[in-house]
mmCIF file of C-alpha atoms in Angstrom:
data_model
loop_
_atom_site.group_PDB
_atom_site.id
_atom_site.type_symbol
_atom_site.label_atom_id
_atom_site.label_comp_id
_atom_site.label_asym_id
_atom_site.label_seq_id
_atom_site.Cartn_x
_atom_site.Cartn_y
_atom_site.Cartn_z
ATOM 1 C CA MET A 159 72.494 103.341 91.685
ATOM 2 C CA PRO A 160 75.776 104.658 90.269
ATOM 3 C CA ALA A 161 78.953 103.462 91.963
ATOM 4 C CA LYS A 162 80.002 106.951 93.038
ATOM 5 C CA VAL A 163 76.673 107.596 94.787
ATOM 6 C CA PHE A 164 76.790 104.179 96.466
ATOM 7 C CA CYS A 165 80.327 104.845 97.708
ATOM 8 C CA LYS A 166 79.375 108.295 98.995
ATOM 9 C CA LEU A 167 76.385 106.947 100.930
ATOM 10 C CA SER A 168 78.419 104.047 102.299
ATOM 11 C CA VAL A 169 81.184 106.326 103.552
ATOM 12 C CA VAL A 170 78.798 108.810 105.173
ATOM 13 C CA VAL A 171 76.704 106.124 106.905
ATOM 14 C CA GLY A 172 79.798 104.162 107.933
ATOM 15 C CA THR A 173 81.442 107.265 109.394
ATOM 16 C CA ILE A 174 78.334 108.052 111.432
ATOM 17 C CA PHE A 175 78.293 104.445 112.648
ATOM 18 C CA ILE A 176 81.968 104.723 113.714
ATOM 19 C CA TRP A 177 81.215 107.961 115.589
ATOM 20 C CA ILE A 178 78.294 106.321 117.388
ATOM 21 C CA ILE A 179 80.575 103.499 118.546
ATOM 22 C CA LYS A 180 83.541 105.712 119.503
ATOM 23 C CA TRP A 181 81.748 108.620 121.132
ATOM 24 C CA GLY A 182 78.272 107.304 121.942
ATOM 25 C CA LEU A 183 78.626 103.718 123.126
ATOM 26 C CA ARG A 184 82.141 103.032 124.412
ATOM 27 C CA PRO A 185 82.564 106.048 126.729
ATOM 28 C CA TYR A 186 79.153 105.849 128.398
ATOM 29 C CA PHE A 187 78.385 102.143 128.687
ATOM 30 C CA ASP A 188 80.340 99.341 130.315
ATOM 31 C CA PHE A 189 80.201 96.296 128.086
ATOM 32 C CA HIS A 190 81.361 92.822 129.045
ATOM 33 C CA GLN A 191 83.689 90.669 126.974
ATOM 34 C CA PRO A 192 83.539 89.732 124.079
ATOM 35 C CA LEU A 193 81.302 92.686 123.101
ATOM 36 C CA LYS A 194 83.809 95.136 124.624
ATOM 37 C CA TYR A 195 86.563 93.721 122.411
ATOM 38 C CA VAL A 196 84.357 93.767 119.306
ATOM 39 C CA LEU A 197 83.399 97.403 119.919
ATOM 40 C CA GLY A 198 87.091 98.169 120.437
ATOM 41 C CA ILE A 199 88.137 96.905 117.025
ATOM 42 C CA ALA A 200 84.919 97.839 115.157
ATOM 43 C CA PRO A 201 86.081 101.351 114.130
ATOM 44 C CA ASN A 202 89.216 99.865 112.548
ATOM 45 C CA LEU A 203 87.216 97.175 110.753
ATOM 46 C CA ILE A 204 84.562 99.573 109.464
ATOM 47 C CA GLY A 205 87.105 102.245 108.574
ATOM 48 C CA ALA A 206 89.170 99.777 106.580
ATOM 49 C CA LEU A 207 86.022 98.581 104.815
ATOM 50 C CA LEU A 208 85.288 102.154 103.772
ATOM 51 C CA LEU A 209 88.765 103.175 102.564
ATOM 52 C CA PRO A 210 88.510 102.018 98.919
ATOM 53 C CA MET A 211 84.972 103.357 98.606
ATOM 54 C CA GLY A 212 85.998 106.708 100.071
ATOM 55 C CA CYS A 213 88.942 106.877 97.690
ATOM 56 C CA PHE A 214 86.689 106.055 94.751
ATOM 57 C CA TRP A 215 84.180 108.707 95.825
ATOM 58 C CA LEU A 216 86.702 111.495 96.427
ATOM 59 C CA LEU A 217 89.657 110.661 94.167
ATOM 60 C CA SER A 218 88.185 108.847 91.170
ATOM 61 C CA LYS A 219 89.599 111.570 88.886
ATOM 62 C CA TYR A 220 93.138 110.694 89.916
ATOM 63 C CA ILE A 221 93.078 107.004 90.883
ATOM 64 C CA ASP A 222 91.313 104.383 88.764
ATOM 65 C CA LEU A 223 90.177 101.817 91.322
ATOM 66 C CA THR A 224 88.025 100.005 88.778
ATOM 67 C CA ASN A 225 91.273 98.398 87.632
ATOM 68 C CA THR A 226 91.877 95.327 89.835
ATOM 69 C CA TYR A 227 95.631 95.891 90.016
ATOM 70 C CA SER A 228 95.192 99.519 91.126
ATOM 71 C CA LEU A 229 92.677 98.477 93.767
ATOM 72 C CA LYS A 230 95.032 95.778 95.042
ATOM 73 C CA MET A 231 97.931 98.224 95.259
ATOM 74 C CA PHE A 232 95.701 100.771 96.989
ATOM 75 C CA CYS A 233 94.621 98.192 99.590
ATOM 76 C CA LEU A 234 98.202 97.062 100.218
ATOM 77 C CA THR A 235 99.392 100.652 100.586
ATOM 78 C CA ALA A 236 96.479 101.484 102.881
ATOM 79 C CA PHE A 237 97.266 98.448 105.023
ATOM 80 C CA GLY A 238 100.902 99.508 105.286
ATOM 81 C CA LEU A 239 99.837 102.975 106.409
ATOM 82 C CA LEU A 240 97.362 101.530 108.909
ATOM 83 C CA VAL A 241 100.119 99.348 110.405
ATOM 84 C CA LEU A 242 102.436 102.361 110.535
ATOM 85 C CA ASN A 243 99.714 104.347 112.313
ATOM 86 C CA GLU A 244 99.316 101.538 114.841
ATOM 87 C CA LEU A 245 103.086 101.367 115.379
ATOM 88 C CA PHE A 246 103.175 105.109 116.085
ATOM 89 C CA GLN A 247 100.832 104.398 118.972
ATOM 90 C CA LEU A 248 103.754 102.688 120.725
ATOM 91 C CA ILE A 249 105.275 106.135 121.254
ATOM 92 C CA PRO A 250 104.060 107.313 124.681
ATOM 93 C CA LEU A 251 103.892 110.938 123.507
ATOM 94 C CA PHE A 252 100.637 110.307 121.634
ATOM 95 C CA GLY A 253 98.839 108.746 124.625
ATOM 96 C CA ARG A 254 97.250 105.962 122.581
ATOM 97 C CA THR A 255 97.426 102.203 122.908
ATOM 98 C CA PHE A 256 98.910 99.698 120.495
ATOM 99 C CA ASP A 257 96.721 96.694 119.739
ATOM 100 C CA TYR A 258 97.340 93.720 117.475
ATOM 101 C CA GLY A 259 93.568 93.316 117.194
ATOM 102 C CA ASP A 260 93.342 96.682 115.446
ATOM 103 C CA ILE A 261 95.891 95.548 112.867
ATOM 104 C CA ALA A 262 94.004 92.286 112.321
ATOM 105 C CA ALA A 263 90.682 94.151 112.031
ATOM 106 C CA SER A 264 92.207 96.545 109.488
ATOM 107 C CA ALA A 265 93.557 93.619 107.455
ATOM 108 C CA ILE A 266 90.203 91.833 107.491
ATOM 109 C CA GLY A 267 88.345 95.040 106.616
ATOM 110 C CA LEU A 268 90.599 95.842 103.670
ATOM 111 C CA TYR A 269 90.442 92.265 102.391
ATOM 112 C CA LEU A 270 86.638 92.180 102.582
ATOM 113 C CA SER A 271 86.448 95.594 100.959
ATOM 114 C CA TYR A 272 88.739 94.443 98.161
ATOM 115 C CA LEU A 273 86.517 91.407 97.524
ATOM 116 C CA PHE A 274 83.304 93.438 97.712
ATOM 117 C CA CYS A 275 84.598 96.194 95.450
ATOM 118 C CA THR A 276 86.038 93.859 92.805
ATOM 119 C CA LYS A 277 82.974 91.619 92.680
ATOM 120 C CA TYR A 278 80.203 94.153 93.063
ATOM 121 C CA VAL A 279 80.887 97.880 93.362
ATOM 122 C CA PHE A 280 83.369 98.463 90.558
ATOM 123 C CA ARG A 281 82.013 95.756 88.270
ATOM 124 C CA LYS A 282 78.221 95.919 88.501
ATOM 125 C CA LEU A 283 77.634 99.461 89.738
ATOM 126 C CA ALA A 284 80.256 101.055 87.495
ATOM 127 C CA THR A 285 78.239 99.996 84.440
ATOM 128 C CA TYR A 286 75.081 101.636 85.827
ATOM 129 C CA PRO A 287 74.257 104.845 83.920
#
């Protein structure tokens, strides 16, 4: 399977999975700890996992993520923006909650995505015809 098709399918399935957690499970079911905490940070973890693949799928004309340095810079920039987004949640105007767990989940997701993309997606799948 070509890398672009794999990234597209991953992003679509991952987004549906995030929606199921955010709007199907968490609002209607009362989970006990630690599952409640895991479902709280899961959208950040999954979203961060999907960021490089979504960028490759949608912006491969403009950003060459097959280059390890470019992918590393993309992940660092994305992490900075994710932290900034979380810091904006400290402003009461937005009505959202700040959570260190979301930052940690985003960091773990981007790191795992970086490893997965450098070892598999952009190396093995990019050579597929």
